[in-house]
mmCIF file of C-alpha atoms in Angstrom:
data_model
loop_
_atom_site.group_PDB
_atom_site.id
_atom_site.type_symbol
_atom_site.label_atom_id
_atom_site.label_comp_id
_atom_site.label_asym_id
_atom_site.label_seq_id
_atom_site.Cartn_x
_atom_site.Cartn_y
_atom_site.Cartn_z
ATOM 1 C CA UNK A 18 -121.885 -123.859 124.057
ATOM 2 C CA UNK A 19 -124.673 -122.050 126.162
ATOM 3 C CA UNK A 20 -127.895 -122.076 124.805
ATOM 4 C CA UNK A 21 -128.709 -119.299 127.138
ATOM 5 C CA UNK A 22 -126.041 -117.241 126.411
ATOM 6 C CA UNK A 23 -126.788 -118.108 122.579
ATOM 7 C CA UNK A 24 -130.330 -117.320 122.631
ATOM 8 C CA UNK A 25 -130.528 -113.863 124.560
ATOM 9 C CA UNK A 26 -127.054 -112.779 122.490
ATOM 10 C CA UNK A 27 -129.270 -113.435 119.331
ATOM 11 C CA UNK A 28 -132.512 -111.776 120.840
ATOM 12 C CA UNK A 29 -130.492 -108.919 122.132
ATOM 13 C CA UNK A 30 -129.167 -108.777 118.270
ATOM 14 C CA UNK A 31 -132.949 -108.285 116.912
ATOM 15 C CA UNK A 32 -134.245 -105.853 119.562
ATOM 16 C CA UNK A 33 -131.705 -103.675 119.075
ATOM 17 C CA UNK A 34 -131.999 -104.197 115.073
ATOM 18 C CA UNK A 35 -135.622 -102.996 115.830
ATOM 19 C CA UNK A 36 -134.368 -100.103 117.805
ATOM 20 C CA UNK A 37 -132.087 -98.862 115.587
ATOM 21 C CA UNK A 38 -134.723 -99.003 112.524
ATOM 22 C CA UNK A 39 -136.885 -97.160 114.239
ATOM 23 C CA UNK A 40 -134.345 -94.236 115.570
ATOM 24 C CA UNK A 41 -132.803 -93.812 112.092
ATOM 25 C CA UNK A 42 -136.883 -93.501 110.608
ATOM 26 C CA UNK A 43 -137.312 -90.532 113.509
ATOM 27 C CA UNK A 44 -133.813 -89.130 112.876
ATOM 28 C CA UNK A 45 -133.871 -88.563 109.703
ATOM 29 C CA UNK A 46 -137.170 -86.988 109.472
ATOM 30 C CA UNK A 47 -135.426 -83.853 111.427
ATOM 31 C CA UNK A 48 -133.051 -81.332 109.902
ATOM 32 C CA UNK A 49 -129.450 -81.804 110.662
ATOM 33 C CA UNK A 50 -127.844 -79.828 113.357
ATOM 34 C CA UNK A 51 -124.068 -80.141 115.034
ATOM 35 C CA UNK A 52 -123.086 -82.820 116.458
ATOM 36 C CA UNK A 53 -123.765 -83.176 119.968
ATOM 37 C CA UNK A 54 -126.704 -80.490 120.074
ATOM 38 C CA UNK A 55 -129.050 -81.543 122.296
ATOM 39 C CA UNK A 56 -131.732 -79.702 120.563
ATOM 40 C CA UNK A 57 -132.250 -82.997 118.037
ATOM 41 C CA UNK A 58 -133.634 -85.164 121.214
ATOM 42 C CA UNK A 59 -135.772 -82.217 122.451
ATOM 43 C CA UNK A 60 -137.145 -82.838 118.849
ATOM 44 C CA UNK A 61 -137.444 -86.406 118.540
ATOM 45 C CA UNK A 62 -139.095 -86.870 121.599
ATOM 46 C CA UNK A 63 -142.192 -85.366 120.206
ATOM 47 C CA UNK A 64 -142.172 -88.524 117.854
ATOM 48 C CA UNK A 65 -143.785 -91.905 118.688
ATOM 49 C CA UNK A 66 -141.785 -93.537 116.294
ATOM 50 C CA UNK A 67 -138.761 -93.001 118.711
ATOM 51 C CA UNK A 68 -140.242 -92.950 121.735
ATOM 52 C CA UNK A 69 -141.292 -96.365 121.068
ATOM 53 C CA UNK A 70 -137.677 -97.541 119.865
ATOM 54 C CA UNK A 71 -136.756 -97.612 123.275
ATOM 55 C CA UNK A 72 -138.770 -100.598 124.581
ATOM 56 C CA UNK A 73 -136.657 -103.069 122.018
ATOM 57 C CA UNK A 74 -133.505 -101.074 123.447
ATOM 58 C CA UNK A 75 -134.445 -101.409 126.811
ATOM 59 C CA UNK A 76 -135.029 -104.998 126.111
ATOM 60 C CA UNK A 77 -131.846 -105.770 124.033
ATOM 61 C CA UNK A 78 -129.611 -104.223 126.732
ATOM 62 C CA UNK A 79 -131.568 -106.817 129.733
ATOM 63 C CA UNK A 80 -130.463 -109.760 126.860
ATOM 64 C CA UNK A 81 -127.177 -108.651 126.251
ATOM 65 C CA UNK A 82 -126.285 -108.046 130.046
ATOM 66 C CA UNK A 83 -127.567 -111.162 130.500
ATOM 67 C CA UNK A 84 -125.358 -112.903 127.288
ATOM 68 C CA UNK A 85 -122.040 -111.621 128.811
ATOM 69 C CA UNK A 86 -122.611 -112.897 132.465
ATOM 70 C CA UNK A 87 -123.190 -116.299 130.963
ATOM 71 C CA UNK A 88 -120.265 -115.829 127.830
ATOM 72 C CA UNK A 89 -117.284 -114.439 127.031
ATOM 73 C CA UNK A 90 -117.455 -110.987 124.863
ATOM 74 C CA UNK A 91 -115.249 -112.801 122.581
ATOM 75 C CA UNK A 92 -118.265 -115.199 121.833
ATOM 76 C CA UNK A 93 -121.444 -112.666 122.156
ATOM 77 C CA UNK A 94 -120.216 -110.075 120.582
ATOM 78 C CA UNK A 95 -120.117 -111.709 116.888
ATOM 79 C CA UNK A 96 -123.611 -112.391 117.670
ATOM 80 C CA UNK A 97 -124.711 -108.890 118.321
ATOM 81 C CA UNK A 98 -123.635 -108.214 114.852
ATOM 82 C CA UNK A 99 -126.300 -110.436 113.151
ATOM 83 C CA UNK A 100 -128.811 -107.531 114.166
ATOM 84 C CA UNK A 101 -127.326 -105.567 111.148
ATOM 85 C CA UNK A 102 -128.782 -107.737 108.654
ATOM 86 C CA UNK A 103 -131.923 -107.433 110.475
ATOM 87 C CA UNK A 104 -131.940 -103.367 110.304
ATOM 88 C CA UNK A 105 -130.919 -102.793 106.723
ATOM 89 C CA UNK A 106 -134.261 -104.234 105.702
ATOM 90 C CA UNK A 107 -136.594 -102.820 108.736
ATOM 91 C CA UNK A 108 -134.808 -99.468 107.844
ATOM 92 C CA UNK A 109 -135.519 -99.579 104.032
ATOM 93 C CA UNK A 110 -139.252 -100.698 104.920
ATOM 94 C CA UNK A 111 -139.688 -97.497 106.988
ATOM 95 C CA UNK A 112 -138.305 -95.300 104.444
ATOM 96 C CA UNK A 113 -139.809 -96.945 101.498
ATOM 97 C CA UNK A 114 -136.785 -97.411 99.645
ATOM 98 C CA UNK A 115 -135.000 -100.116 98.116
ATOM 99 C CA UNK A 116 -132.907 -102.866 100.030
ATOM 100 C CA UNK A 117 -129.120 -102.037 98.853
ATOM 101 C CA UNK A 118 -127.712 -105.383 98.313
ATOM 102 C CA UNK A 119 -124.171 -103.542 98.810
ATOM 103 C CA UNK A 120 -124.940 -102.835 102.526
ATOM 104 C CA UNK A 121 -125.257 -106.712 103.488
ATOM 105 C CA UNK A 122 -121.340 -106.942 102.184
ATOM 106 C CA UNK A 123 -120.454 -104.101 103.967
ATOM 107 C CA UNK A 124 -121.723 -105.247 106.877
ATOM 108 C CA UNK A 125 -120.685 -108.884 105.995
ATOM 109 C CA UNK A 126 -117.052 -107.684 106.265
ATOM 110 C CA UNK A 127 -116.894 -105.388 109.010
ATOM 111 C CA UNK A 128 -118.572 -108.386 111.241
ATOM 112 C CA UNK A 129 -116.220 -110.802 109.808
ATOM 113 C CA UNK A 130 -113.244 -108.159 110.897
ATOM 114 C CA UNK A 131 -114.570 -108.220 114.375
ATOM 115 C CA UNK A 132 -115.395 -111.832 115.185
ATOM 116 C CA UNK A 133 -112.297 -112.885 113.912
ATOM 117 C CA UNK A 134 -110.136 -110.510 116.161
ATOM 118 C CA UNK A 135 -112.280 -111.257 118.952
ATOM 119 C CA UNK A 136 -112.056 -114.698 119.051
ATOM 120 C CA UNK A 137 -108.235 -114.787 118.385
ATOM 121 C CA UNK A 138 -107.410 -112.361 120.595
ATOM 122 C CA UNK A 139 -109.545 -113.735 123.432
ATOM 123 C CA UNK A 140 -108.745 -111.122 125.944
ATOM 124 C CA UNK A 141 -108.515 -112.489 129.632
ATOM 125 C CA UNK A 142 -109.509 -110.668 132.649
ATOM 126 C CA UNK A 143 -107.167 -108.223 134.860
ATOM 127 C CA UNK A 144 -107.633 -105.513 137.242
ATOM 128 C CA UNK A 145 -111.461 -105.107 138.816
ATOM 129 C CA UNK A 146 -110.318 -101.569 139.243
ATOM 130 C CA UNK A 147 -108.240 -99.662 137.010
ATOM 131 C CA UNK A 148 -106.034 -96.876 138.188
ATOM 132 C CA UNK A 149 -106.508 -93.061 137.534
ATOM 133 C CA UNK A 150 -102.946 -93.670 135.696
ATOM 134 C CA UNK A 151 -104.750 -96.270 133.779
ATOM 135 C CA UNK A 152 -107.792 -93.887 132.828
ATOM 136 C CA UNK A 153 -105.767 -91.360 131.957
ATOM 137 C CA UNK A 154 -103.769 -93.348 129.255
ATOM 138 C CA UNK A 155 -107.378 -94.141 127.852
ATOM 139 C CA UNK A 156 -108.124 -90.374 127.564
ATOM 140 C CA UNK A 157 -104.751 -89.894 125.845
ATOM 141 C CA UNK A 158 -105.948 -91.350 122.690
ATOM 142 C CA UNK A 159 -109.383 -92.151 122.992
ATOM 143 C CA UNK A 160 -110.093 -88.354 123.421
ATOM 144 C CA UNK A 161 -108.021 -87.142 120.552
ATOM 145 C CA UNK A 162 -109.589 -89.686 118.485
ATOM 146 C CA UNK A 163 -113.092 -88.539 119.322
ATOM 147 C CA UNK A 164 -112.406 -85.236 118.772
ATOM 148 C CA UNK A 165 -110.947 -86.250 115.057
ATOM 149 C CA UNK A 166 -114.054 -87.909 114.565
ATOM 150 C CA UNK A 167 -116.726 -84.547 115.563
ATOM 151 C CA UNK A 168 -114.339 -82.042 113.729
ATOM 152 C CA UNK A 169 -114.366 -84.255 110.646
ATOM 153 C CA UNK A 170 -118.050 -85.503 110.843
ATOM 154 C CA UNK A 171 -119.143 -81.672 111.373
ATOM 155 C CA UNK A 172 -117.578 -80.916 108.060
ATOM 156 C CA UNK A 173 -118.439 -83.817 106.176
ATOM 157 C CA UNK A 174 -121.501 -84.698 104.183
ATOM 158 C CA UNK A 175 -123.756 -88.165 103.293
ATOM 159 C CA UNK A 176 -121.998 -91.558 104.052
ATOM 160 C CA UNK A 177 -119.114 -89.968 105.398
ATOM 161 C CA UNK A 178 -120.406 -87.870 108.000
ATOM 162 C CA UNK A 179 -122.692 -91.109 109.614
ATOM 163 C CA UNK A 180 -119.357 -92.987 109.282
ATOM 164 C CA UNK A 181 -117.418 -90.228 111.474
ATOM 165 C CA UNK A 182 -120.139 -90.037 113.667
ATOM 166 C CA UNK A 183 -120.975 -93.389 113.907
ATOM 167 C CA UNK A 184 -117.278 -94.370 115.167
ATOM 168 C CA UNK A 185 -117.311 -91.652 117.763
ATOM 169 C CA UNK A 186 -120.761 -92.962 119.250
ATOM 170 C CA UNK A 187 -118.710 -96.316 119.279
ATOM 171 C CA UNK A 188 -115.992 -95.284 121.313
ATOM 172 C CA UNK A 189 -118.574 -93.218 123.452
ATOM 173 C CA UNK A 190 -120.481 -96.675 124.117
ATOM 174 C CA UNK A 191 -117.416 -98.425 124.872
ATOM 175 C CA UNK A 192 -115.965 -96.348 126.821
ATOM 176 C CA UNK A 193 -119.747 -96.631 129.031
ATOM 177 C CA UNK A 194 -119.734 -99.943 128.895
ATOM 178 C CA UNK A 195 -116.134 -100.060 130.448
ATOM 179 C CA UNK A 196 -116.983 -97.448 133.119
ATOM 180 C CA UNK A 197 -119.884 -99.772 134.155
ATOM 181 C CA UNK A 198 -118.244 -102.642 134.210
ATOM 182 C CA UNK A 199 -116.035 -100.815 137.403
ATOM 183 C CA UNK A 200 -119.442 -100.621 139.000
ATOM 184 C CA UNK A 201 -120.857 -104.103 138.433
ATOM 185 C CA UNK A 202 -120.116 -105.533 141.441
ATOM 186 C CA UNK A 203 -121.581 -102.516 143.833
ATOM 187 C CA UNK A 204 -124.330 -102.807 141.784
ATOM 188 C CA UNK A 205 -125.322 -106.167 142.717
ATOM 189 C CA UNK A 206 -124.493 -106.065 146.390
ATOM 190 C CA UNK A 207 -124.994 -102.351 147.266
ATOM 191 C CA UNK A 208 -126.489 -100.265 144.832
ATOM 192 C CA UNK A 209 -126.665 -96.778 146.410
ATOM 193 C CA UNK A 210 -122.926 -96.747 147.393
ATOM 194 C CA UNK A 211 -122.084 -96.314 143.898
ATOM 195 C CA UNK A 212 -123.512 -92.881 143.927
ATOM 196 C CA UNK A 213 -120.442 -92.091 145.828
ATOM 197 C CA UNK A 214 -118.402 -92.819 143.020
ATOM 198 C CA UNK A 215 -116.905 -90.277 140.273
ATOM 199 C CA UNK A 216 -117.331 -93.415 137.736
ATOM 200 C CA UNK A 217 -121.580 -93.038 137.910
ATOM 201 C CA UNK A 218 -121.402 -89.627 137.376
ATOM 202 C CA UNK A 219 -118.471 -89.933 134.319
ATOM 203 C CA UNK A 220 -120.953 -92.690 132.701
ATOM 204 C CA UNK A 221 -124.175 -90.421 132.959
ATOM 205 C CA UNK A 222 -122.333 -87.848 131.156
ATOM 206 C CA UNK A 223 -120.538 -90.194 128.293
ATOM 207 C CA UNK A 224 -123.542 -92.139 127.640
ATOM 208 C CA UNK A 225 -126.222 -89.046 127.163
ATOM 209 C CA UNK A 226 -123.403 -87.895 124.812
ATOM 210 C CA UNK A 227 -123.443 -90.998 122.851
ATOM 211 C CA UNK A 228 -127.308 -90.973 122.645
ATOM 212 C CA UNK A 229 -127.213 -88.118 121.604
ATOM 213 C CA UNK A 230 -124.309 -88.754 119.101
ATOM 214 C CA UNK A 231 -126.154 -91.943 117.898
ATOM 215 C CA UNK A 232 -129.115 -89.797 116.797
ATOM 216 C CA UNK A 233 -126.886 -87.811 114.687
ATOM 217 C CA UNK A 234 -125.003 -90.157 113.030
ATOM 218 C CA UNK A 235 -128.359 -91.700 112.024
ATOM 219 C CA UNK A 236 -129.146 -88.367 109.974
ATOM 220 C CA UNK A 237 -126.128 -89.348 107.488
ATOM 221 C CA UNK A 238 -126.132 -92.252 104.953
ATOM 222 C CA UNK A 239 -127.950 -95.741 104.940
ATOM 223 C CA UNK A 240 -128.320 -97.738 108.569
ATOM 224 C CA UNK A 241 -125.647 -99.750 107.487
ATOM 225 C CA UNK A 242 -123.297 -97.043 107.108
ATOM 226 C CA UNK A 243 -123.184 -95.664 111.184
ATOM 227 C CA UNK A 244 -124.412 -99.073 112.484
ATOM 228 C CA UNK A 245 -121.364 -100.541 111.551
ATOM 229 C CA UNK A 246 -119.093 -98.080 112.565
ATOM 230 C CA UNK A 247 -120.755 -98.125 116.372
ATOM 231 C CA UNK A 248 -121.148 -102.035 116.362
ATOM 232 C CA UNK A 249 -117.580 -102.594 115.381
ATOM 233 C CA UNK A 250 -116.023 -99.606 117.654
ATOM 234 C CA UNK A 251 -117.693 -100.350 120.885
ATOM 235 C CA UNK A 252 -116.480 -103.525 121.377
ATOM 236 C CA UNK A 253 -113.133 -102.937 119.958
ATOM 237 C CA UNK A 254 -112.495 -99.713 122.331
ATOM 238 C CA UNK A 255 -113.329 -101.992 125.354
ATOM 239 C CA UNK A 256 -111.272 -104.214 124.406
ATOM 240 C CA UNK A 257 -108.537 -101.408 124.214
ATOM 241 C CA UNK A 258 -109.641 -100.098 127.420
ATOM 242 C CA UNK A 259 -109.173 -103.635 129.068
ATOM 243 C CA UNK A 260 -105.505 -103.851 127.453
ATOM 244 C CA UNK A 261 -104.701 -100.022 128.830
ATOM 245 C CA UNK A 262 -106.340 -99.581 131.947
ATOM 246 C CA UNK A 263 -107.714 -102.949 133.184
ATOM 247 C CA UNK A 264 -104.419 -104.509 132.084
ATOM 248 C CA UNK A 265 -106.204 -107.205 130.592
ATOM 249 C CA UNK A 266 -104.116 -109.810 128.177
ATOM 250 C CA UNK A 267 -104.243 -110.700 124.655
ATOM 251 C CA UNK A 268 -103.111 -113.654 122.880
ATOM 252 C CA UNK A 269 -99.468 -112.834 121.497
ATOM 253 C CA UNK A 270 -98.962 -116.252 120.244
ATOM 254 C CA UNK A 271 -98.942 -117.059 116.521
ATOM 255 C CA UNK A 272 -100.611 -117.507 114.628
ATOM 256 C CA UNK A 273 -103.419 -115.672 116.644
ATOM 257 C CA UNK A 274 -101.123 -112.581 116.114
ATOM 258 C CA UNK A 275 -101.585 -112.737 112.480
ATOM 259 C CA UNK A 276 -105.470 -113.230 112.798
ATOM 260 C CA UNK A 277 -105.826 -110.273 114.903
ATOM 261 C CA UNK A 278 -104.407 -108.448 111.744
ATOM 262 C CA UNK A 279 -106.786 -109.772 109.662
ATOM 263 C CA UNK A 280 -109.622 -108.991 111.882
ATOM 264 C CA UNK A 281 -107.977 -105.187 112.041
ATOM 265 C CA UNK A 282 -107.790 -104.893 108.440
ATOM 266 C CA UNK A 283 -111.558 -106.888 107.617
ATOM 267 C CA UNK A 284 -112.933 -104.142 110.268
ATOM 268 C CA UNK A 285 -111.053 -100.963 108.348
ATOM 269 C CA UNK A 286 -112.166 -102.228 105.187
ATOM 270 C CA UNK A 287 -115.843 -102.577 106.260
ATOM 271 C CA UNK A 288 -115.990 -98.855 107.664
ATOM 272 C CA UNK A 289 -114.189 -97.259 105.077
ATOM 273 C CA UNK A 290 -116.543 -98.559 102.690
ATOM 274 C CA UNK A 291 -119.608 -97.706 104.240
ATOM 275 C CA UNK A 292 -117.735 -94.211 104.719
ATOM 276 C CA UNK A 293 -117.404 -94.466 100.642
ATOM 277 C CA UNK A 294 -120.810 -95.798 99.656
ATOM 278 C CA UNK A 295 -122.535 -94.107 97.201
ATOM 279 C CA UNK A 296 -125.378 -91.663 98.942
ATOM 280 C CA UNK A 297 -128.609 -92.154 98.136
ATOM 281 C CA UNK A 298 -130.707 -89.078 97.215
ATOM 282 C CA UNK A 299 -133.578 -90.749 99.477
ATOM 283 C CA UNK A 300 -131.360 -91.047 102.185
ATOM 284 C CA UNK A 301 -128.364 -89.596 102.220
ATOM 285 C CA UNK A 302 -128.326 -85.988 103.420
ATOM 286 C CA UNK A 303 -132.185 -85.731 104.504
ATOM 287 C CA UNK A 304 -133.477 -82.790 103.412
ATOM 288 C CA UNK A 305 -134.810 -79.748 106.062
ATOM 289 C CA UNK A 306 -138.369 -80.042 106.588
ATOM 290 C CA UNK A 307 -140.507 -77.248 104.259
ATOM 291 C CA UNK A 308 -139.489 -73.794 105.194
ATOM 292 C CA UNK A 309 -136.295 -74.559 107.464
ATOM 293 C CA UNK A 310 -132.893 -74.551 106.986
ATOM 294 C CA UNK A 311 -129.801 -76.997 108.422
ATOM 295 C CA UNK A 312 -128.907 -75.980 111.784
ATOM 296 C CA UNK A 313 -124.765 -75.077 110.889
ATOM 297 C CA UNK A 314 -124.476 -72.570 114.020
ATOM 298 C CA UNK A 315 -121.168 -71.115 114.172
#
């Protein structure tokens, strides 16, 4: 075991617990809009509160970066997941509401899901490069998907709604984190010639939608309920995107098969009920600041 890899996984867990306290606090202080309007950052930069979320983000992406060039994803991954038991509590602090006990099960399970397929799946490197074949098989369902996910999350209300959004921010932030990981090496040993790539320009554009998606999915439900969803889909679509376009390999054997399932199933479960939970009136749908009205622009 690496205590390095341990200890900045597990650091990188409770800055971005911090983070994501503090951008729910901001985010739901503003009135809902559509998802993906830009308008809601224009707004929440005028707040400290998230302005200042950003240093512990900053800092949690330096610790995690640093986690997976010293472990497997398979093995930091699980870690990152702590964080959520972290957040449900800073979250409730900053809204002055009651700790739901239900959220630490929810979350409970959905981690669970994930570690276990991780670690019995235990992808194993491929391509440095994938194909454009290979990236467009990823946009053949990974794009349908995320468009499931806006339609429905436009339309849906409280828990639902961050659940929606929260899983299309996931596959937004894996789908990043897979485009950067084609630009890793050029990074390291020549920086600027990855401005002549199309992949730099690709991941500017996905990842400002998935901050921006983040924010929204923070409006809807408890912290538990969209943190979940994005914590269990990011890794989980790069771990897709390795099998389709990096041609990366899974463990077919059994009984890792069977685990897999499990993990599938333990992840499912975990969503859907955060998708399910009961809103709270606190913190559900927040309500439109004196005098406004919910952005729904046709």
């Amino acid at each position: 075991m690496d205590l390095v890899a341990v200890l900045a996984g597990v650091g990188s867990a409770v800055c971005f617990a911090v983070a994501s306290a503090l951008e729910q606090s901001a985010a739901k202080r503003e009135q809902l809009s559509r998802p993906l309007d830009p308008r809601l950052i224009i707004r929440l930069a005028h707040q400290p509160r998230w302005l200042l979320s950003w240093i512990p983000e900053a800092a949690g992406a330096g610790l995690q970066a640093l986690a997976l060039s010293r472990a497997p994803l398979a093995f930091v991954e699980p870690l990152l997941v702590s964080g959520l038991f972290l957040a449900i509590p800073l979250a409730a602090a900053l809204d002055r509401r009651r700790i739901h006990v239900s959220d630490f099960g929810v979350v409970a399970l959905g981690g669970s899901g994930l570690a276990i397929f991780l670690l019995a799946a235990q992808p194993r490197p491929g391509l440095s490069q994938p194909s454009l074949a290979g990236w467009l098989g990823v946009a053949l369902w990974a794009g349908p998907a995320l468009a499931v996910c806006l339609v429905a999350g436009e339309r849906a209300h409280g828990p639902l709604r961050g659940a929606l959004l929260g899983i299309a921010t996931g596959l937004l932030y894996g789908i990043g984190a897979s485009l950067l990981k084609t630009l890793a090496a050029d990074l390291t040993t020549d920086p600027l010639s990855v401005l002549t790539t199309p992949q730099v320009y690709v991941l500017a554009v996905v990842g400002g939608c998935a901050v921006v998606l983040n924010q929204h999915a923070f409006q809807s439900g408890r912290i538990a309920v969209p943190l979940t969803a994005i914590v269990i889909l990011d890794p989980l679509t790069s771990v897709l995107i390795g099998v389709t376009a990096f041609h990366e390999r899974l463990s077919t054997a059994w009984p890792q098969i069977g685990f897999q399932a499990l993990g599938v199933l333990a992840m499912a479960g975990g969503i859907w009920l955060a998708a399910t939970s009961q809103a709270d009136t606190r913190n559900g749908s927040p309500a439109p600041p004196a005098g406004a009205h919910p952005e729904r622009s046709g």
